[in-house]
PDB file of C-alpha atoms and ligand atoms in Angstrom:
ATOM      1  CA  UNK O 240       0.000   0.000   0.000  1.00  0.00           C
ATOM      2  CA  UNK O 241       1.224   3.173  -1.039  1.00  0.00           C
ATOM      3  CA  UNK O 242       2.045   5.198   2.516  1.00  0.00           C
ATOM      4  CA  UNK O 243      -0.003   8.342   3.392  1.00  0.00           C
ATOM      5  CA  UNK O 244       0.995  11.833   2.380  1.00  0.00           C
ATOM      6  CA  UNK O 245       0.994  14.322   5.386  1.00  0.00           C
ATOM      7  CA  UNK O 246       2.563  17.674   4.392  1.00  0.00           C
ATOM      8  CA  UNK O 247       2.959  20.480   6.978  1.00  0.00           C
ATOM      9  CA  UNK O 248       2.923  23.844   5.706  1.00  0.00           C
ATOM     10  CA  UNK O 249       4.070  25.874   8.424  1.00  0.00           C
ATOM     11  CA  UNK O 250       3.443  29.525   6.218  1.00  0.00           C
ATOM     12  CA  UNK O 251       5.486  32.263   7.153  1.00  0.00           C
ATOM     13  CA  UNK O 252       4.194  30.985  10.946  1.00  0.00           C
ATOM     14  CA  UNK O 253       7.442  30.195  12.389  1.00  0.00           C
ATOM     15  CA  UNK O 254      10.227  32.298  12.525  1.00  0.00           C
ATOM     16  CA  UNK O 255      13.700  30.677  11.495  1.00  0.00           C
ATOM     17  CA  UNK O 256      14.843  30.525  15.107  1.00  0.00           C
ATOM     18  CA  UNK O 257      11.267  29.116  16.113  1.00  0.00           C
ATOM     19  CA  UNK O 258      11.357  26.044  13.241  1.00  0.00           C
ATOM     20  CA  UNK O 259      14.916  25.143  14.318  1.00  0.00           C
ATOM     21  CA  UNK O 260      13.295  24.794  18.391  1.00  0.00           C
ATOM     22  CA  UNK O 261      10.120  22.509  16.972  1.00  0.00           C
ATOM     23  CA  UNK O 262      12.676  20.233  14.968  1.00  0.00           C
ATOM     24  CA  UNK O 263      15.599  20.169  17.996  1.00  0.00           C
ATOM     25  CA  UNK O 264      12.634  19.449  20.771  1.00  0.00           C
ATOM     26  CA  UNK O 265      10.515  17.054  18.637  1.00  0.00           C
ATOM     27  CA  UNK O 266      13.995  15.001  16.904  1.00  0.00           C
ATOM     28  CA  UNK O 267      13.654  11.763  18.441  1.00  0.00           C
ATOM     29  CA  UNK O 268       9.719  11.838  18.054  1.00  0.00           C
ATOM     30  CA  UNK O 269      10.147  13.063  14.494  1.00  0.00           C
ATOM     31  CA  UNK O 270      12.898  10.702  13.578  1.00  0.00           C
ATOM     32  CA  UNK O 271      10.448   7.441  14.937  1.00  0.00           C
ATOM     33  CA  UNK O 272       7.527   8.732  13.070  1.00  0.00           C
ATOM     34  CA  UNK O 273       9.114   9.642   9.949  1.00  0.00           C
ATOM     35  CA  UNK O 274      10.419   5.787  10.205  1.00  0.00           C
ATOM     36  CA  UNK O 275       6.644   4.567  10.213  1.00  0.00           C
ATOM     37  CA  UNK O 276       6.804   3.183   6.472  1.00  0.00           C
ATOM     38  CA  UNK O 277       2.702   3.835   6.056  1.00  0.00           C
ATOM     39  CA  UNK O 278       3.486   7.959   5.855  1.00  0.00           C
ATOM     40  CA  UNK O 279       5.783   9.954   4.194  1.00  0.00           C
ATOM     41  CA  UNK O 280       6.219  13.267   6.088  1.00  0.00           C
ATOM     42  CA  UNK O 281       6.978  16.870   4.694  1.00  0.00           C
ATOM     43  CA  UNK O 282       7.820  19.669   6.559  1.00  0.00           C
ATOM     44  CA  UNK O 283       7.394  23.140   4.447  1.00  0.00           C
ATOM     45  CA  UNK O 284       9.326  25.770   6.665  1.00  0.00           C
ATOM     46  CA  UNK O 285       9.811  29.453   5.343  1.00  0.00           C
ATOM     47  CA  UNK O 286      12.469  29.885   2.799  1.00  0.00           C
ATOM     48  CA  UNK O 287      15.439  30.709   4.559  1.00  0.00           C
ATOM     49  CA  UNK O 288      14.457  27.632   7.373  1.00  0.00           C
ATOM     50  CA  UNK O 289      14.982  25.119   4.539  1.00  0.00           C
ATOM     51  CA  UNK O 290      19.044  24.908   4.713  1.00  0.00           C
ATOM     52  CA  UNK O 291      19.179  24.665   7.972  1.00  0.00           C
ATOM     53  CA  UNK O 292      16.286  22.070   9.027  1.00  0.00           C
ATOM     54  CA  UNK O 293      17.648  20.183   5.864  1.00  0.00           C
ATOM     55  CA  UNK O 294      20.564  19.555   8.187  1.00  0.00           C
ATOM     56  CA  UNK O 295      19.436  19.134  11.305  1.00  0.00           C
ATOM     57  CA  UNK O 296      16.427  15.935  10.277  1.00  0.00           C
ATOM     58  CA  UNK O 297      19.540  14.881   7.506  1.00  0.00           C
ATOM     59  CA  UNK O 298      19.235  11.664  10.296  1.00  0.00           C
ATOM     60  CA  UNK O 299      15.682  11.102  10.131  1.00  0.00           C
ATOM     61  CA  UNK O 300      13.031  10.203   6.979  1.00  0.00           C
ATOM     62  CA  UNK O 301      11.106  14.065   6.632  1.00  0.00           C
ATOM     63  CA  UNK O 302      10.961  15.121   3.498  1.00  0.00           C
ATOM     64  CA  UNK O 303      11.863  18.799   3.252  1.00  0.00           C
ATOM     65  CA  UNK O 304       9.578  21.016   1.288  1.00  0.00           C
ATOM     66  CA  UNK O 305       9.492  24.840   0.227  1.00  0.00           C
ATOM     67  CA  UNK O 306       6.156  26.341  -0.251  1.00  0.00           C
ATOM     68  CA  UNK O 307       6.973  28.138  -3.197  1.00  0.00           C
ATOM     69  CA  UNK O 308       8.865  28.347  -6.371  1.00  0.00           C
ATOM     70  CA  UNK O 309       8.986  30.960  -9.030  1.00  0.00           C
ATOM     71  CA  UNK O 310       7.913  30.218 -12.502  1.00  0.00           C
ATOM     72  CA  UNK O 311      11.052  31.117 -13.641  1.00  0.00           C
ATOM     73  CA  UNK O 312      14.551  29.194 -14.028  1.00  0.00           C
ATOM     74  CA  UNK O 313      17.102  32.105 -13.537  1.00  0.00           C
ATOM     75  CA  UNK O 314      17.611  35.436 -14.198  1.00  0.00           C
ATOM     76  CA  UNK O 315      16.547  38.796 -13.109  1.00  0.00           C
ATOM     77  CA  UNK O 316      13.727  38.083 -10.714  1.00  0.00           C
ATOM     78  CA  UNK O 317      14.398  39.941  -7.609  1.00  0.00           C
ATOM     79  CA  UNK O 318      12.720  38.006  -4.827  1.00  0.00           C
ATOM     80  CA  UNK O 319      12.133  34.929  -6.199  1.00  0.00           C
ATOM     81  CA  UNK O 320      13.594  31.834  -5.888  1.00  0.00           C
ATOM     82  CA  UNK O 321      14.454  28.876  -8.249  1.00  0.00           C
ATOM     83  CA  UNK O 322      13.676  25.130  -8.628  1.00  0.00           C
ATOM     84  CA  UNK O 323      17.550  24.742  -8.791  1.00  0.00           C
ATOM     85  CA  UNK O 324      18.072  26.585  -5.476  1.00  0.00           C
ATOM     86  CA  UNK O 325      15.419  25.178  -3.317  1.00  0.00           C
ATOM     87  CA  UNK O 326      17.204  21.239  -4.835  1.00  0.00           C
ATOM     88  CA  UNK O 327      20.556  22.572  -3.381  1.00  0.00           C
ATOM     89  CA  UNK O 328      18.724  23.226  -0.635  1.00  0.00           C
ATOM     90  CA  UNK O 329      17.707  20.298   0.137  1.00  0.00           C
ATOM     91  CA  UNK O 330      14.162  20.620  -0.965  1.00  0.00           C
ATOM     92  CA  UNK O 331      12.600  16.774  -2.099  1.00  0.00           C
ATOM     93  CA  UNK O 332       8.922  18.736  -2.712  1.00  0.00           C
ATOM     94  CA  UNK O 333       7.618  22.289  -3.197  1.00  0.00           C
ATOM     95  CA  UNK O 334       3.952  23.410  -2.869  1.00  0.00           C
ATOM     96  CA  UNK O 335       3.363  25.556  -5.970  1.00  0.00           C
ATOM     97  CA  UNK O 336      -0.324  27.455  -6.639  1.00  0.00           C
ATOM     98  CA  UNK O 337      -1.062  27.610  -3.103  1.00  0.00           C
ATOM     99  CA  UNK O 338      -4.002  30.000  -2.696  1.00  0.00           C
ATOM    100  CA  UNK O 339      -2.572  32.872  -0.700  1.00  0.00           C
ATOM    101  CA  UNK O 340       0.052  32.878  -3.284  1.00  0.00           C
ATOM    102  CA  UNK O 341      -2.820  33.243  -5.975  1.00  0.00           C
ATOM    103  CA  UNK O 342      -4.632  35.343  -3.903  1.00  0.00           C
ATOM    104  CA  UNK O 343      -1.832  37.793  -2.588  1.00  0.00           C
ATOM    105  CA  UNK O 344       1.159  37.464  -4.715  1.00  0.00           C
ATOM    106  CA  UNK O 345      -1.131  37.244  -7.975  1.00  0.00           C
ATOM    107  CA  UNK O 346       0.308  33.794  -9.563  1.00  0.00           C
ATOM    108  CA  UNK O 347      -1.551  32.216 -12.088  1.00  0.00           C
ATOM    109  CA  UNK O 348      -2.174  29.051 -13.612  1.00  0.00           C
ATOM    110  CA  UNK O 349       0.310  29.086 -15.932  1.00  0.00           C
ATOM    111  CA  UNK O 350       3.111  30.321 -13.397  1.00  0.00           C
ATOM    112  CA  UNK O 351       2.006  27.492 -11.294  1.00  0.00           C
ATOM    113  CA  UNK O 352       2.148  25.199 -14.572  1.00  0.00           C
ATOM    114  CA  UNK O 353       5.971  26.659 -15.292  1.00  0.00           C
ATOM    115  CA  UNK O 354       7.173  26.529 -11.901  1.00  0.00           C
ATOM    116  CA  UNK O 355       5.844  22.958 -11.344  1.00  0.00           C
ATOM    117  CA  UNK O 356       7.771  22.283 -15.158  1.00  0.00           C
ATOM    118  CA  UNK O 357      10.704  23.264 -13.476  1.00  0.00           C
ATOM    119  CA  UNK O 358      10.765  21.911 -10.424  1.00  0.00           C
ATOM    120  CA  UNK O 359       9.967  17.909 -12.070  1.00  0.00           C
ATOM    121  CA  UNK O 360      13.173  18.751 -14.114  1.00  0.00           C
ATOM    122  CA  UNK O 361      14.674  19.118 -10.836  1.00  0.00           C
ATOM    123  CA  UNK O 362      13.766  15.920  -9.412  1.00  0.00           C
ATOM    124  CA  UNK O 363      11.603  17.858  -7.153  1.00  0.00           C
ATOM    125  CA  UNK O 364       8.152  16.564  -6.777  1.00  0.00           C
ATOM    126  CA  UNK O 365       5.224  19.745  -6.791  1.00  0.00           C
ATOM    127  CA  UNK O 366       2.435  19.812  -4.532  1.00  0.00           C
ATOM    128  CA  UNK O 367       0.460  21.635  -6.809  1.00  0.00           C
ATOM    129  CA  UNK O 368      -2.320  23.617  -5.064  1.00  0.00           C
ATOM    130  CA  UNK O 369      -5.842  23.772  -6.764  1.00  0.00           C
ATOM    131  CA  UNK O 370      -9.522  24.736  -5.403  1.00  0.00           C
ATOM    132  CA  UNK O 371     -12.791  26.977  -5.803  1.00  0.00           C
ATOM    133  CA  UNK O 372     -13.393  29.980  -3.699  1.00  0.00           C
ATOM    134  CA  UNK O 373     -16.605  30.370  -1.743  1.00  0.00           C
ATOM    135  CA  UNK O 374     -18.581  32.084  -4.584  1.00  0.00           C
ATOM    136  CA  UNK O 375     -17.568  29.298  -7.171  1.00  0.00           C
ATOM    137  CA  UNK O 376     -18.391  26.779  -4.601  1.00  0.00           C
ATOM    138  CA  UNK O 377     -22.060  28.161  -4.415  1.00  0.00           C
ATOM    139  CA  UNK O 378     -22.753  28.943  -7.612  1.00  0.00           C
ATOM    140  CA  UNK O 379     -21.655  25.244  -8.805  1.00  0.00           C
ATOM    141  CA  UNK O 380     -18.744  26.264 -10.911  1.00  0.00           C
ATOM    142  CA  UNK O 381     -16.685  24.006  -9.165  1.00  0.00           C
ATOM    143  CA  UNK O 382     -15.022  21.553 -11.649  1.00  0.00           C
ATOM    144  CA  UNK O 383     -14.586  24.067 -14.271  1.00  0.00           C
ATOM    145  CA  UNK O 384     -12.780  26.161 -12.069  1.00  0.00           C
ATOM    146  CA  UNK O 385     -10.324  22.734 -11.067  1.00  0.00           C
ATOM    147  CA  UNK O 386      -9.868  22.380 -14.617  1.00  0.00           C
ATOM    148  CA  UNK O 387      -9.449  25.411 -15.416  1.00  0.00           C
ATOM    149  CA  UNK O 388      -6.016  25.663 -12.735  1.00  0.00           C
ATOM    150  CA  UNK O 389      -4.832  22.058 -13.872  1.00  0.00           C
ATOM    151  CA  UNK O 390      -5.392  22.752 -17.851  1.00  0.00           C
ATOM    152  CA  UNK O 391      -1.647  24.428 -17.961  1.00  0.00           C
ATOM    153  CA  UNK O 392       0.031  22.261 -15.397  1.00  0.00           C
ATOM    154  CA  UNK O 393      -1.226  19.104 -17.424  1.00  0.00           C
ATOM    155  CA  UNK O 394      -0.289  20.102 -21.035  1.00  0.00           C
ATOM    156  CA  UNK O 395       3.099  20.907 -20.011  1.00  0.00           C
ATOM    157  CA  UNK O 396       4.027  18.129 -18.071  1.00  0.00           C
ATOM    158  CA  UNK O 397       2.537  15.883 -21.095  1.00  0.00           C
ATOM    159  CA  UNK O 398       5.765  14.520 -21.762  1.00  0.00           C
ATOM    160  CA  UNK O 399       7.298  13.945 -18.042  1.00  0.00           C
ATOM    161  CA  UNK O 400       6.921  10.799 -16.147  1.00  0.00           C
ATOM    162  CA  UNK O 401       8.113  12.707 -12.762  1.00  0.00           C
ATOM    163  CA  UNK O 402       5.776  12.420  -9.905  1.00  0.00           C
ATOM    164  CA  UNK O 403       3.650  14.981  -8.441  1.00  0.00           C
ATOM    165  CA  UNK O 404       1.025  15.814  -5.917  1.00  0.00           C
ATOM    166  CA  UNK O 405      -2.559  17.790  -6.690  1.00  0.00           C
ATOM    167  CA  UNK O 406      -3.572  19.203  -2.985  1.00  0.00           C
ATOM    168  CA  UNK O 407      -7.329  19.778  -3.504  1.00  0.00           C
ATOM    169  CA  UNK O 408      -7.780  22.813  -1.214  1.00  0.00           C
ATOM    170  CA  UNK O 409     -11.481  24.632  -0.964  1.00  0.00           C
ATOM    171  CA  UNK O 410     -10.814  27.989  -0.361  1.00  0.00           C
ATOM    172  CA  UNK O 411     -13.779  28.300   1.963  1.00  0.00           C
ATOM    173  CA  UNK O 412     -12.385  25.625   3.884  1.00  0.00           C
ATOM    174  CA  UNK O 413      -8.678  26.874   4.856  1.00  0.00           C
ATOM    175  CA  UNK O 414      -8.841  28.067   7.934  1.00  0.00           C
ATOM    176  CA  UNK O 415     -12.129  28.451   8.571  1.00  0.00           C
ATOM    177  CA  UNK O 416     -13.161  24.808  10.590  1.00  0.00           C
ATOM    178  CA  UNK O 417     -15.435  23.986   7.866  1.00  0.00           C
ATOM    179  CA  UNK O 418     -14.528  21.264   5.485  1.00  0.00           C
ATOM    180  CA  UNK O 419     -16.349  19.481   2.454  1.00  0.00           C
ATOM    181  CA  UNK O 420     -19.105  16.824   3.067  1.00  0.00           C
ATOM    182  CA  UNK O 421     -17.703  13.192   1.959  1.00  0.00           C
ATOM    183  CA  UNK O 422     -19.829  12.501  -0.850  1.00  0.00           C
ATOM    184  CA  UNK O 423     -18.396  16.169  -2.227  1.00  0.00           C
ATOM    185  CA  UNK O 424     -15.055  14.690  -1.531  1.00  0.00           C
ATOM    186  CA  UNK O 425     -15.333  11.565  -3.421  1.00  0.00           C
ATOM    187  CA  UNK O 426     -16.689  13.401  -6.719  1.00  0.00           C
ATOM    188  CA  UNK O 427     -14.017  15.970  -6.607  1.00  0.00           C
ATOM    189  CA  UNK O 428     -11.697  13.531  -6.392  1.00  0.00           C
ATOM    190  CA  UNK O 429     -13.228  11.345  -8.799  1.00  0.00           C
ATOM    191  CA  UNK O 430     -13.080  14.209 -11.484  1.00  0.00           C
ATOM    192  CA  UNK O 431      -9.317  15.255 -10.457  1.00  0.00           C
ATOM    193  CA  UNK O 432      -8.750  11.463 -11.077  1.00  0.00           C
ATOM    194  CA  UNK O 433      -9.936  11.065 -14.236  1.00  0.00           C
ATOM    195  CA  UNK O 434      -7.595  14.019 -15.627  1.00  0.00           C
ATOM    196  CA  UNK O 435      -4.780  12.797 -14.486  1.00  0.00           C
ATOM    197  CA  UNK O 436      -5.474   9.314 -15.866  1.00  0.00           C
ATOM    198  CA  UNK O 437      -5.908  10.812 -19.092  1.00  0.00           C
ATOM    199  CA  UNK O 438      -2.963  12.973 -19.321  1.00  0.00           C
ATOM    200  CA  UNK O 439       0.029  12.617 -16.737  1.00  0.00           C
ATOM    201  CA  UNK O 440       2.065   9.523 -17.614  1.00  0.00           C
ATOM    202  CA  UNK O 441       3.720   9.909 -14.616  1.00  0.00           C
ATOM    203  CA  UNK O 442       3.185   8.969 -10.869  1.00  0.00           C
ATOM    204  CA  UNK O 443       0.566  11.415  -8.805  1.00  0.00           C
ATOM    205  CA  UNK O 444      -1.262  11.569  -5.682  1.00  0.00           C
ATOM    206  CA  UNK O 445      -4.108  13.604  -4.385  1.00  0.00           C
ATOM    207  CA  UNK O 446      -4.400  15.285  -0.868  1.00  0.00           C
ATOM    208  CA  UNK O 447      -6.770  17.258   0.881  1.00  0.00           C
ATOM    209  CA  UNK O 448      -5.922  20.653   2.752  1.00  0.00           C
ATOM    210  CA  UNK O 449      -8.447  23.150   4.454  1.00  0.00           C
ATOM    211  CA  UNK O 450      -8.880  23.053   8.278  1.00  0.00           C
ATOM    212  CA  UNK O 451      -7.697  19.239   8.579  1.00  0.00           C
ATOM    213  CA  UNK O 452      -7.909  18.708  12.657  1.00  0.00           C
ATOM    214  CA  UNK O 453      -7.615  16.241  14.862  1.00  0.00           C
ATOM    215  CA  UNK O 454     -11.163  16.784  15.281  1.00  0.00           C
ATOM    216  CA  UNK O 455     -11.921  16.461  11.317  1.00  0.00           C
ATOM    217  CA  UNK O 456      -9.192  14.014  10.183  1.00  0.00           C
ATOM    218  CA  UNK O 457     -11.604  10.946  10.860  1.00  0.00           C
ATOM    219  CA  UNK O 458     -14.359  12.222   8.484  1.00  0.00           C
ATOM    220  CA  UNK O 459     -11.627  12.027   5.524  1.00  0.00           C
ATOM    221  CA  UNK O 460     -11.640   8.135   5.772  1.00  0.00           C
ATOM    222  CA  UNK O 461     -12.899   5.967   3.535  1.00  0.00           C
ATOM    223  CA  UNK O 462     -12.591   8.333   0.651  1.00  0.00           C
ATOM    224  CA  UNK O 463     -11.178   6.519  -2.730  1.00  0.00           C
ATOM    225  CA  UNK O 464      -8.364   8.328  -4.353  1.00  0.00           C
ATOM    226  CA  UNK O 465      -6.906  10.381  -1.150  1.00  0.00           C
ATOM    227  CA  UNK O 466      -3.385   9.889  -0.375  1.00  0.00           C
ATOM    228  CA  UNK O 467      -2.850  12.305   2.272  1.00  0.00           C
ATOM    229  CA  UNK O 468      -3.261  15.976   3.980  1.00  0.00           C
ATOM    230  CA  UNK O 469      -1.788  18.978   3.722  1.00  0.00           C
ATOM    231  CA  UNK O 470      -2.176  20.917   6.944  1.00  0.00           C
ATOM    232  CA  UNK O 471      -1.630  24.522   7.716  1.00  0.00           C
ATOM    233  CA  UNK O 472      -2.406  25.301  11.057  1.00  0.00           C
ATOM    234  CA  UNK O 473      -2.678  22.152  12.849  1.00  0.00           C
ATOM    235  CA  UNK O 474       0.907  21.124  11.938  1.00  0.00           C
ATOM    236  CA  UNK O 475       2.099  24.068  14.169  1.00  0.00           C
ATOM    237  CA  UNK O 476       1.744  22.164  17.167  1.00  0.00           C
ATOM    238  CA  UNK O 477       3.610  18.808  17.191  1.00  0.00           C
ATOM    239  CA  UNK O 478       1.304  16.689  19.650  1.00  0.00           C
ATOM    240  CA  UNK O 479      -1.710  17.778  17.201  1.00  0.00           C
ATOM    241  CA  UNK O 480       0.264  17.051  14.250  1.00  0.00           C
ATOM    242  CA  UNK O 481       1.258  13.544  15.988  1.00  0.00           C
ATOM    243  CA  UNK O 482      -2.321  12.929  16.603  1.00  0.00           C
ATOM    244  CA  UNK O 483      -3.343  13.544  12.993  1.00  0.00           C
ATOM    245  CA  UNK O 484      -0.844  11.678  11.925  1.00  0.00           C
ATOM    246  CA  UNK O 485      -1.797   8.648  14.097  1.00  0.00           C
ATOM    247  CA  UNK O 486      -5.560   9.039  13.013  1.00  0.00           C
ATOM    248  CA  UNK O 487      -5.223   9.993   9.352  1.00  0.00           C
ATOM    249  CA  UNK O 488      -2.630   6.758   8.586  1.00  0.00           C
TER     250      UNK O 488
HETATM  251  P1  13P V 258      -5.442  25.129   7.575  1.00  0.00           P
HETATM  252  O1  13P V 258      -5.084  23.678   7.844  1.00  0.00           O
HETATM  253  O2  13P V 258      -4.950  26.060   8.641  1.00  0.00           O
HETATM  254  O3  13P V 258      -6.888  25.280   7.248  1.00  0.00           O
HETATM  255  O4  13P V 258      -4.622  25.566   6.271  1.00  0.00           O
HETATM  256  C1  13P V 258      -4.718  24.785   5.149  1.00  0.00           C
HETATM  257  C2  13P V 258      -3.673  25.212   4.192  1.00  0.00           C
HETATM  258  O5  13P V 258      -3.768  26.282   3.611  1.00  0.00           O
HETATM  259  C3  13P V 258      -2.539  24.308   3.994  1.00  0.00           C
HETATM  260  O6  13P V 258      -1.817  24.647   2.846  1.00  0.00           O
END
């Protein structure tokens, strides 16, 4: 059985000094759990974090992952940062498309389609962020929307076989406590499915992210076609990400 995904994205949460004191306090519990061969773990600190925790959990099996990339491979971007440079970094994955980034930082589908291009060339598996707002969620636009963020990202890694991750994350549900009924789940999933099948030669996974809890991980059982979580504030706190982890294997 293929292990369980759980990806930690810490945001810009934790300060550099504060992700080093969660990996040096948790080691030993983080080294034992990352051993458990039914999950693979990734820890997404802020940028400059990544060197350094790369270092310190070089002992243990988390995966180290950026939560952004810029579309771009090199050259005059001030303030971005390249596929190449988060790989010497130490990065195995990168979230790419995450909705604040859309939201705030204005990247669109086809920056999240180069920047994903790049990082597979990379050997750097994306977790490529798609979902629906609120609005789109009311007014049943849904799937068009979903396929409307993936259309770039699939046509232009047609021709790799690299793996990657889609992270199916409602808008309306990050951070808010709320989170999809099942049955919405399944066909979401169902419909992500089938594009990939069609198109991506490669290996890929789908998560779920928005307000996964120790109180809500349960509910995501028994759903065909999820291979993990990606979890935003919960991971901040290792005995709830522990618990999650223990529930959502
Ligand atoms: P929360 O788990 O805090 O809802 O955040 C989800 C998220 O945005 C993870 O990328």
């Amino acid at each position: 059985m293929q292990p369980t995904l759980f990806i930690a994205n810490w945001k810009m949460q934790k300060s550099v000094t504060q992700s080093v004191e969660f990996c040096s306090a948790h080691f030993e519990s983080l080294k034992v759990l990352s051993a458990d061969t039914a999950i693979d773990l990734v820890i997404c600190p802020s940028f400059p974090a990544l060197l350094i925790l790369n270092e310190m959990l070089a002992d243990t099996m988390v995966h180290i992952g950026a939560q952004h990339c810029s579309p771009h491979e090199s050259g005059a971007y001030t303030g971005q940062v390249s596929a190449e440079s988060l790989k010497e970094a130490g990065c195995t994955y990168s979230i790419v498309g995450h909705s604040e980034q859309r939201m705030y930082n204005g990247v669109t589908d086809q920056d999240v389609a180069n920047a994903a291009n790049h990082l597979c060339q990379n050997k750097i598996e994306p977790i490529i962020c798609i979902g629906e707002t609120k609005q789109e969620f009311e007014n049943n636009t849904a799937f068009s929307v979903l396929e409307k963020q993936l259309d770039p990202v699939l046509s232009i890694l047609k021709n790799t076989n690299q793996p990657i991750t889609i992270a199916y994350e409602p808008v309306w549900a990050i951070g808010t406590g709320t989170v999809p009924e099942n049955d919405y789940l399944t066909t979401v999933f169902k419909h992500i499915s089938a594009l990939l099948t069609k198109v991506h030669s490669g290996p890929w996974r789908i998560v779920y992210g928005g307000s996964v809890s120790e109180e809500t991980i349960a509910a995501f059982k028994n759903i065909p076609a999820l291979s993990g979580f990606l979890i935003g504030g919960a991971s901040l706190d290792f005995k709830k990400f522990e618990k999650i982890v223990s529930l959502g294997k």
